[in-house]
JSON list of C-alpha atoms in Angstrom, two decimals:
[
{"chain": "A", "resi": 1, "resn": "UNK", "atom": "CA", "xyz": [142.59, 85.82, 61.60]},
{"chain": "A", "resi": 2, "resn": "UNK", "atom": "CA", "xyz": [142.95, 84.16, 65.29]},
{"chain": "A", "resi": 3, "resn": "UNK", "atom": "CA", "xyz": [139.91, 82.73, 66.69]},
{"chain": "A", "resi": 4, "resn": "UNK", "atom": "CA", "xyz": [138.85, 82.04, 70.48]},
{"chain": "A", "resi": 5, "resn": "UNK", "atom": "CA", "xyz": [138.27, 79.04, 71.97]},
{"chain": "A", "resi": 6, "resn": "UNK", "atom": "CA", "xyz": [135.81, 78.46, 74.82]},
{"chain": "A", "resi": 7, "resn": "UNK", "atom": "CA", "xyz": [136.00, 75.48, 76.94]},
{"chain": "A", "resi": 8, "resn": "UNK", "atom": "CA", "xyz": [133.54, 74.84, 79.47]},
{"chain": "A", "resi": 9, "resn": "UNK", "atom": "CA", "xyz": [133.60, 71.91, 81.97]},
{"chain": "A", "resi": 10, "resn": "UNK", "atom": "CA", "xyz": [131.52, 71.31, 85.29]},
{"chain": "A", "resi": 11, "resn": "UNK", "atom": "CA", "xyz": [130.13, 68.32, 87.36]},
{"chain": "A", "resi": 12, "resn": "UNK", "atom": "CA", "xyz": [126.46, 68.15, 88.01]},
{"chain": "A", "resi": 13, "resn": "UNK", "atom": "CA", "xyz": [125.22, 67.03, 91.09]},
{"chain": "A", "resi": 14, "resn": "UNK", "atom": "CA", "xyz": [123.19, 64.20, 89.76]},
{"chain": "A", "resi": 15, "resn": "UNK", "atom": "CA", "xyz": [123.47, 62.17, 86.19]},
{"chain": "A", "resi": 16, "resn": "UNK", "atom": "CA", "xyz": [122.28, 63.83, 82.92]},
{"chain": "A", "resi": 17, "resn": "UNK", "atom": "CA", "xyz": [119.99, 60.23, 82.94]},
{"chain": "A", "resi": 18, "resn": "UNK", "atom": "CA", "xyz": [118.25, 61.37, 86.33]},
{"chain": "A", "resi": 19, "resn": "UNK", "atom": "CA", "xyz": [114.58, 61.68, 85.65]},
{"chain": "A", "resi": 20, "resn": "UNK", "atom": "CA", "xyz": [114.23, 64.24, 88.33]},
{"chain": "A", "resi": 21, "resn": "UNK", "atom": "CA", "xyz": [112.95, 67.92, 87.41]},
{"chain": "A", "resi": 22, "resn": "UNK", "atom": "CA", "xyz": [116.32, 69.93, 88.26]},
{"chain": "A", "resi": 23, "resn": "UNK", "atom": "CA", "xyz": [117.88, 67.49, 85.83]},
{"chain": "A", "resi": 24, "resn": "UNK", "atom": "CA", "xyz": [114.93, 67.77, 83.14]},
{"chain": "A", "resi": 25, "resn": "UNK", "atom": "CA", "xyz": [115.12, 71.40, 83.79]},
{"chain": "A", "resi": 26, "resn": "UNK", "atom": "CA", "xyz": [118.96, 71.89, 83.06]},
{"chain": "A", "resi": 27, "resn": "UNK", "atom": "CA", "xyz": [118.34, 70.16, 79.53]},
{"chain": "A", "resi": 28, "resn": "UNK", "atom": "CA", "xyz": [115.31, 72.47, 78.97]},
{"chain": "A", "resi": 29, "resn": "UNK", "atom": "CA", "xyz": [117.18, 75.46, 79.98]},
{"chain": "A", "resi": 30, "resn": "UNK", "atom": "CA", "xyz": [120.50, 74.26, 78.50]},
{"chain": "A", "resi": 31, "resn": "UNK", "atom": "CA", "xyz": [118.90, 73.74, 74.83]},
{"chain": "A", "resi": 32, "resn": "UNK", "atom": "CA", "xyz": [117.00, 77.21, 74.77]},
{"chain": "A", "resi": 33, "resn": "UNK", "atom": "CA", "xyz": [120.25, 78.56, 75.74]},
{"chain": "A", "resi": 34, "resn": "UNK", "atom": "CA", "xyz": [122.18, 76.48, 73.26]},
{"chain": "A", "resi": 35, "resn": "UNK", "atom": "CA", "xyz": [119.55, 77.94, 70.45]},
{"chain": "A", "resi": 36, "resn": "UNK", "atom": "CA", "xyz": [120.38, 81.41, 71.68]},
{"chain": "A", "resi": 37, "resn": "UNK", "atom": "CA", "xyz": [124.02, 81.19, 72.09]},
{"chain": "A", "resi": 38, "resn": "UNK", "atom": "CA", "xyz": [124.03, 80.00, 68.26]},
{"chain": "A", "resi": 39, "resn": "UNK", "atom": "CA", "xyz": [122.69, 83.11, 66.75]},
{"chain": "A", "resi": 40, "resn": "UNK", "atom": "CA", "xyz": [124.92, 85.89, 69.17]},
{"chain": "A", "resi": 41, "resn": "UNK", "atom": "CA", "xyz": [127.32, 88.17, 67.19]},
{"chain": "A", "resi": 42, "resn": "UNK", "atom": "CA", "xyz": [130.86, 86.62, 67.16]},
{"chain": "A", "resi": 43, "resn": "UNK", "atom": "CA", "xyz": [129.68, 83.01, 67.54]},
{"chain": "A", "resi": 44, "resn": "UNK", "atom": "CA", "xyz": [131.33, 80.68, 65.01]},
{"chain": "A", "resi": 45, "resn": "UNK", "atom": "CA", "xyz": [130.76, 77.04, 66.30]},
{"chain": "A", "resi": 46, "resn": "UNK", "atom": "CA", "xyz": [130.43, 74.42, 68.99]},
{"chain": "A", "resi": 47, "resn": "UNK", "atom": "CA", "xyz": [131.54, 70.71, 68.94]},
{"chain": "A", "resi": 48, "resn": "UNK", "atom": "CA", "xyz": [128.47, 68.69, 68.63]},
{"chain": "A", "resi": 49, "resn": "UNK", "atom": "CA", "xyz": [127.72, 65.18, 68.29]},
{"chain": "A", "resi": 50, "resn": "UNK", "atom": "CA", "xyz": [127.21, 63.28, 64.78]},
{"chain": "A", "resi": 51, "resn": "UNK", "atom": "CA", "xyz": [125.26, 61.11, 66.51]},
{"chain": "A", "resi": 52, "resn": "UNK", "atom": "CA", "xyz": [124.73, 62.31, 70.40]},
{"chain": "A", "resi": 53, "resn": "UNK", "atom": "CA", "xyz": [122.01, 61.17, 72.14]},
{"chain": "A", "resi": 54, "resn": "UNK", "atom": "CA", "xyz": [120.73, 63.02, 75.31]},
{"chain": "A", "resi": 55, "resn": "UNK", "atom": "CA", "xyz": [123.60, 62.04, 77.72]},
{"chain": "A", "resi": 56, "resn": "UNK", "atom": "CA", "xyz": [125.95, 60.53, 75.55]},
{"chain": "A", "resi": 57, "resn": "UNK", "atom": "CA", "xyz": [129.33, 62.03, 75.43]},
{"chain": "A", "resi": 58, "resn": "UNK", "atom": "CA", "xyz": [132.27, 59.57, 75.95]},
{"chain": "A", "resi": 59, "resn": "UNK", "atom": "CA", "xyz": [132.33, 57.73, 72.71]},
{"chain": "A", "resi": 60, "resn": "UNK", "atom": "CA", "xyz": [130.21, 59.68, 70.67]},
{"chain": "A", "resi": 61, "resn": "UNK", "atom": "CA", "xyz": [131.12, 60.39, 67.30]},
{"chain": "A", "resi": 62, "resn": "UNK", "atom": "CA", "xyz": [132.31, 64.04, 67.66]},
{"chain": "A", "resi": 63, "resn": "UNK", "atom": "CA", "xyz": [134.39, 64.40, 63.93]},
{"chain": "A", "resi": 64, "resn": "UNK", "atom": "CA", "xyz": [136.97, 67.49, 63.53]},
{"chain": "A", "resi": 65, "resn": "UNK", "atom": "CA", "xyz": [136.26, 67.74, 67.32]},
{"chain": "A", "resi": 66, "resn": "UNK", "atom": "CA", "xyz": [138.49, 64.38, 68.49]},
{"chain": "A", "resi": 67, "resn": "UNK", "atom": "CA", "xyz": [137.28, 61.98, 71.16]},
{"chain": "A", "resi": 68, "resn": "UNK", "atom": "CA", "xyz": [135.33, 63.56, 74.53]},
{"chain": "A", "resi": 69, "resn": "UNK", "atom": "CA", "xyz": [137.61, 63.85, 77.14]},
{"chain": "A", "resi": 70, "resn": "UNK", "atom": "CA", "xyz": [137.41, 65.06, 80.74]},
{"chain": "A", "resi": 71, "resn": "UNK", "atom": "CA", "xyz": [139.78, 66.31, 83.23]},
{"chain": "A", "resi": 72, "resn": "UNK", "atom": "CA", "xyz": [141.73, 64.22, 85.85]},
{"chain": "A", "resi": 73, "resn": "UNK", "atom": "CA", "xyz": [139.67, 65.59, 88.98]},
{"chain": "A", "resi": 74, "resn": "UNK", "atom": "CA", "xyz": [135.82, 64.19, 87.33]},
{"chain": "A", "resi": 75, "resn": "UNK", "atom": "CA", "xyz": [135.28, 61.12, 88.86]},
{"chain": "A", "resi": 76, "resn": "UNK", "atom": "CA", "xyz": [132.07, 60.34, 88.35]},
{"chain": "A", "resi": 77, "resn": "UNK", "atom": "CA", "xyz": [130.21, 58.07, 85.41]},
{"chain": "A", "resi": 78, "resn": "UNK", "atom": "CA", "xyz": [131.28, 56.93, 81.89]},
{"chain": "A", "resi": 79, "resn": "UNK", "atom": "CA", "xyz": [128.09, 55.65, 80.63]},
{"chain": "A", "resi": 80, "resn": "UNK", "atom": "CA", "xyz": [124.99, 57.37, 79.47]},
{"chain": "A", "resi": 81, "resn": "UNK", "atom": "CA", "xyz": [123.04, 56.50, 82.78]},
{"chain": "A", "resi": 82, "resn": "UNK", "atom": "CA", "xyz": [126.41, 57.73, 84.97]},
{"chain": "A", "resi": 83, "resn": "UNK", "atom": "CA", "xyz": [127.47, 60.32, 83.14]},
{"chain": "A", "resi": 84, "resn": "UNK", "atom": "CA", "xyz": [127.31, 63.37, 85.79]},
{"chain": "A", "resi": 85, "resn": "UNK", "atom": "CA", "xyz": [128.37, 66.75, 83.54]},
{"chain": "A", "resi": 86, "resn": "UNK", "atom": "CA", "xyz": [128.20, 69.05, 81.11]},
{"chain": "A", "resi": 87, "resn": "UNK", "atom": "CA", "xyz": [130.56, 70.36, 79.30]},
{"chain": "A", "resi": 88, "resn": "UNK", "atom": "CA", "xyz": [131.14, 72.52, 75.85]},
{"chain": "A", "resi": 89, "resn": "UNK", "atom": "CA", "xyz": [133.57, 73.69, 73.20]},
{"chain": "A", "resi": 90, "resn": "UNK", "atom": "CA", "xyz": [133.31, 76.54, 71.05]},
{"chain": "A", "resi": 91, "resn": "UNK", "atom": "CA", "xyz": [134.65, 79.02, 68.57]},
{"chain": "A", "resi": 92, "resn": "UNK", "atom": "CA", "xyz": [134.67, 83.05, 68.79]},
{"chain": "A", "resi": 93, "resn": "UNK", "atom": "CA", "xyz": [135.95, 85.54, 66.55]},
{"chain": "A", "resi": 94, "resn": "UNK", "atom": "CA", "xyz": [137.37, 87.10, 70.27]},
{"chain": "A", "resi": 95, "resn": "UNK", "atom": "CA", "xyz": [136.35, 87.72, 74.01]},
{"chain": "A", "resi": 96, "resn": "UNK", "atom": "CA", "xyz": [134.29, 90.41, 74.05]},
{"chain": "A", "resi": 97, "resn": "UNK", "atom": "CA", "xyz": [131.90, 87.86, 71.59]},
{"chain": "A", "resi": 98, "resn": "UNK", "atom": "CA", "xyz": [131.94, 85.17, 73.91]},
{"chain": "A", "resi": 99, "resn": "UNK", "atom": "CA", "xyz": [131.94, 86.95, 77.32]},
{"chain": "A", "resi": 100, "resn": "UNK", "atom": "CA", "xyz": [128.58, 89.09, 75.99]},
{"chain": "A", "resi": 101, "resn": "UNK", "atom": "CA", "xyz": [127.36, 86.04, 75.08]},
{"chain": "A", "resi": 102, "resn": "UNK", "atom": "CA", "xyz": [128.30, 83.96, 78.47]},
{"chain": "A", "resi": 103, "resn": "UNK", "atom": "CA", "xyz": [127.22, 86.86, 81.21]},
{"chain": "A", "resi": 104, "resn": "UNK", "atom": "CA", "xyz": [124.27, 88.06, 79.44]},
{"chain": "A", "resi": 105, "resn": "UNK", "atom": "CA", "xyz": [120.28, 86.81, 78.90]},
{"chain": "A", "resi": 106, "resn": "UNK", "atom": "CA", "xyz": [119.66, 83.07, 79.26]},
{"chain": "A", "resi": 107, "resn": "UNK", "atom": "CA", "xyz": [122.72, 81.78, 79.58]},
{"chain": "A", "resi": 108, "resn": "UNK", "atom": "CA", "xyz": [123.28, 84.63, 82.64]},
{"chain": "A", "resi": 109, "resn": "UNK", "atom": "CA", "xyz": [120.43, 83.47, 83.90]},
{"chain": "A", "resi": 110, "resn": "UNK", "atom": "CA", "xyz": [121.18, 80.01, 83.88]},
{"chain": "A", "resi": 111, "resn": "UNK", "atom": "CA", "xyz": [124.79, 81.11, 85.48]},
{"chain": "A", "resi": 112, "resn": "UNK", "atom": "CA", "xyz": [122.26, 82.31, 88.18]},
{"chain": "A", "resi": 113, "resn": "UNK", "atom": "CA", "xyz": [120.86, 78.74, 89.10]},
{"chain": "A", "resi": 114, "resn": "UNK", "atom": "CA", "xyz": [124.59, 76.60, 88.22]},
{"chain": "A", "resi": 115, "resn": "UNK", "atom": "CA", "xyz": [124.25, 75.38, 91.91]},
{"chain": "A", "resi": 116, "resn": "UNK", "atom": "CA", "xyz": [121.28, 74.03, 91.58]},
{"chain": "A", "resi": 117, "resn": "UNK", "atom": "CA", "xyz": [122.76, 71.66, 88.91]},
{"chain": "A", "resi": 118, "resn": "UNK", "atom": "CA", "xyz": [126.13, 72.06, 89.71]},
{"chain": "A", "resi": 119, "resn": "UNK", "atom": "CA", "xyz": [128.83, 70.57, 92.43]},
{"chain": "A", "resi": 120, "resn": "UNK", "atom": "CA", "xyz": [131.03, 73.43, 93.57]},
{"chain": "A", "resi": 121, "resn": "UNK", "atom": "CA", "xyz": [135.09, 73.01, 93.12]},
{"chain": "A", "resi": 122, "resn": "UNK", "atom": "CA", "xyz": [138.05, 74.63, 93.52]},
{"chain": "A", "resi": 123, "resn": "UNK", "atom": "CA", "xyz": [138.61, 74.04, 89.49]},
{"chain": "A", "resi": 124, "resn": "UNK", "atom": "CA", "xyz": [138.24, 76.52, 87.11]},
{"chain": "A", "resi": 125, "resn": "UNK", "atom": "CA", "xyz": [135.17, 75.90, 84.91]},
{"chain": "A", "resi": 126, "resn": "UNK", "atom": "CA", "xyz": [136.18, 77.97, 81.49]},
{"chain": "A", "resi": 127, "resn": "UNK", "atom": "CA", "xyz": [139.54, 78.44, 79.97]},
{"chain": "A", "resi": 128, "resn": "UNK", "atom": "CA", "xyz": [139.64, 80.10, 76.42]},
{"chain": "A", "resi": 129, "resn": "UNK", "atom": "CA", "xyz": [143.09, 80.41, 73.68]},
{"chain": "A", "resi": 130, "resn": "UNK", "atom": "CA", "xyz": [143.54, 81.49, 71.10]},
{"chain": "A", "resi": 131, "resn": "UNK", "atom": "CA", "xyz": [143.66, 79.57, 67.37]},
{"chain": "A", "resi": 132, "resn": "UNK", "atom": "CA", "xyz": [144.53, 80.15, 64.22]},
{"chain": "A", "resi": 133, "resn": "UNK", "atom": "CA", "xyz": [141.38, 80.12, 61.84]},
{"chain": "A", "resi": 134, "resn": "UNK", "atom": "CA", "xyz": [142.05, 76.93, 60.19]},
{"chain": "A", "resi": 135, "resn": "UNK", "atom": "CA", "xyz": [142.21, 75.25, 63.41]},
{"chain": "A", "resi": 136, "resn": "UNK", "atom": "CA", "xyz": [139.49, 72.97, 64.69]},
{"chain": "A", "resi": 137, "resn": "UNK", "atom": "CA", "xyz": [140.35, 72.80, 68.96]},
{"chain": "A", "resi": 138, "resn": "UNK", "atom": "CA", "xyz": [139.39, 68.87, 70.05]},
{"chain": "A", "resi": 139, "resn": "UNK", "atom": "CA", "xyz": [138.52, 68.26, 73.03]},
{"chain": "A", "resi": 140, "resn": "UNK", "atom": "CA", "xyz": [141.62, 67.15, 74.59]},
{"chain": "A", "resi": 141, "resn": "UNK", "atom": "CA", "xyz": [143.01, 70.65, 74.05]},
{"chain": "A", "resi": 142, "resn": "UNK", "atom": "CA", "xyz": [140.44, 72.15, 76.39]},
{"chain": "A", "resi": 143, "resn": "UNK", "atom": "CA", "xyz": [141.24, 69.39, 79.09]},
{"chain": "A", "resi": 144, "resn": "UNK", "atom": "CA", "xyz": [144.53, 70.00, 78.67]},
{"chain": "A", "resi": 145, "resn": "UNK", "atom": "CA", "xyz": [144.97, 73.90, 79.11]},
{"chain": "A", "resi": 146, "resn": "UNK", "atom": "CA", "xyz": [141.61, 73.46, 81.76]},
{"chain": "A", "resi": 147, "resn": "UNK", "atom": "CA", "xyz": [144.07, 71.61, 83.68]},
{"chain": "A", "resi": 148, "resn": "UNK", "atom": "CA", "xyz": [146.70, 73.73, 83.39]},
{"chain": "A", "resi": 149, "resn": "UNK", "atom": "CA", "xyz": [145.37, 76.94, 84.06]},
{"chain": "A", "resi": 150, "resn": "UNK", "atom": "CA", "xyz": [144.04, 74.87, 87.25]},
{"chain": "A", "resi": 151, "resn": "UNK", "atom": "CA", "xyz": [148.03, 73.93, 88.30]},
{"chain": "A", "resi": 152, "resn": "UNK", "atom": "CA", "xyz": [149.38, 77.22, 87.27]},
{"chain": "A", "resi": 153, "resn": "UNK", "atom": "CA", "xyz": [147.04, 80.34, 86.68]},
{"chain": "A", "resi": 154, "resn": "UNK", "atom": "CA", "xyz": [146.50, 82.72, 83.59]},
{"chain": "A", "resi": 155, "resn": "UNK", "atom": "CA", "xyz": [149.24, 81.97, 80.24]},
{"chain": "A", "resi": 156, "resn": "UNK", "atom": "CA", "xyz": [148.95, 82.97, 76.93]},
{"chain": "A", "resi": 157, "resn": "UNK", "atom": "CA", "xyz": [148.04, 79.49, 75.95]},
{"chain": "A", "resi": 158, "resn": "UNK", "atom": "CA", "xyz": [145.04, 78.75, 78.74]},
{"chain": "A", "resi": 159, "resn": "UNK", "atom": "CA", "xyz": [143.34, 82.19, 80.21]},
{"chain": "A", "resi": 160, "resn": "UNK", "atom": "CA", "xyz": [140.14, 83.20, 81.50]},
{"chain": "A", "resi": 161, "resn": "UNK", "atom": "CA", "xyz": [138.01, 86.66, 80.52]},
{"chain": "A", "resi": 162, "resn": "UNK", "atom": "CA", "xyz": [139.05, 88.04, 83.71]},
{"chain": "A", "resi": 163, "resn": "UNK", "atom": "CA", "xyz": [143.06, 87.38, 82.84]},
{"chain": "A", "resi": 164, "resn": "UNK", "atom": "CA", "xyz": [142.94, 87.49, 78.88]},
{"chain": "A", "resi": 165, "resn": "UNK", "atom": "CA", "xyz": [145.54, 87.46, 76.85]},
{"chain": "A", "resi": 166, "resn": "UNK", "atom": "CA", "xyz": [145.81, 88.94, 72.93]},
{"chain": "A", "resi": 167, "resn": "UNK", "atom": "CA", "xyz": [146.84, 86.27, 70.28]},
{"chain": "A", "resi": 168, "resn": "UNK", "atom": "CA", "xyz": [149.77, 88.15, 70.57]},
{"chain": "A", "resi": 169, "resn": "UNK", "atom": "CA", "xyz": [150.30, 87.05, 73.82]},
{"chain": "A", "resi": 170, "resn": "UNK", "atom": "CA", "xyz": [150.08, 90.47, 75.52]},
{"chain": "A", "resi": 171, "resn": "UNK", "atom": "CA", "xyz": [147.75, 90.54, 79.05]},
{"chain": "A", "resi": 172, "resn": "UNK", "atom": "CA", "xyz": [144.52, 92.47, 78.24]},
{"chain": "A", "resi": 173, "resn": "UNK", "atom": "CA", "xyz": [140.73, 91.89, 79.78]},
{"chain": "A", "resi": 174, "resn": "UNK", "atom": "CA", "xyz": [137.76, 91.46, 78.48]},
{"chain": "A", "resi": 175, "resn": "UNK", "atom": "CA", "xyz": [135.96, 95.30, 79.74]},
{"chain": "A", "resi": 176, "resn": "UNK", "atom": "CA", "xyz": [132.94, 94.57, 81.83]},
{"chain": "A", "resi": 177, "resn": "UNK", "atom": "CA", "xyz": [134.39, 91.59, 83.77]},
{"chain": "A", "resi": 178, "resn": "UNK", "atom": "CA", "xyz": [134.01, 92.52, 87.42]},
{"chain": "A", "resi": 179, "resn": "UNK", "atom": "CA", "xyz": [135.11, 88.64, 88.19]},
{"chain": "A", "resi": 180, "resn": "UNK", "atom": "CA", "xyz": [136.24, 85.37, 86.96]},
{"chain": "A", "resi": 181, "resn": "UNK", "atom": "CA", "xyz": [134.22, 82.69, 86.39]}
]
């Protein structure tokens, strides 16, 4: 059975090292959100670091997930006191999963504060495809199909909820999407 991928990427306004409250806040928020995310109907798993220390993404040890990677436009900090984003990968058993999960309770909420944390663009900041269940998506493949949803819209291989598409490749949405975020 085909399985969803969720690939989040944006670029905070400050580094995840920052000592200042917004920055302690996002974590705070981020990991009760996390904790809540990890128990909604439909959620199957989320690339996490072996052995990831608060802030440390590139060359963390991230297993069936590959090596971190970012998108051509982030061009801030490598290192755990530069680094200056957040970013996720996870598994769904489909859309409707991941979208309830995404627009609703503390993750909506958080959604309500991103630019406090984060930098507004002109990139996307979620793409989602679909996999086949004995797939595990690295994190390459979300840069990749971030990047080109960014160059050229909506495909079958790199949507958002707004402009889904079935594993079949067939245009659908995700009911209850009024926009696309």
């Amino acid at each position: 059975m085909p399985r969803l991928v969720l690939y989040t990427f944006g670029v905070l306004k400050s580094p995840l090292a920052d000592p200042a409250p917004l920055t302690r806040e996002f974590y705070d928020r981020g990991e009760a959100v996390y904790r809540q995310i990890g128990r909604h109907p439909g959620y199957l798993a989320r690339a996490e670091a072996a052995d990831g220390d608060r802030g440390v993404l590139f060359g963390a040890d991230w297993g069936p997930w590959g090596e971190f990677a970012v998108p051509a436009w982030y061009g801030k900090g490598r290192t755990a006191d530069t680094t200056a984003l957040a970013a996720t990968l996870s598994l769904w058993t489909g859309p409707r999963a991941a979208f309830d999960a995404v627009y609703t309770g503390p993750h909506r909420e958080a959604l309500n504060r991103r630019y406090d944390w984060f930098e507004r663009s002109d990139h996307p900041n979620h793409v989602i495809w679909w996999v086949s269940d004995d797939v595990t998506p690295a994190w390459q493949d979300g840069v990749s199909r971030l990047e080109h949803l960014h160059a050229h819209g909506p495909a079958p291989h790199a949507f958002t909820f707004r402009h889904a598409f079935t594993p079949e490749g067939t245009p659908t949405r995700t009911d209850g999407t009024g926009h696309d975020h």
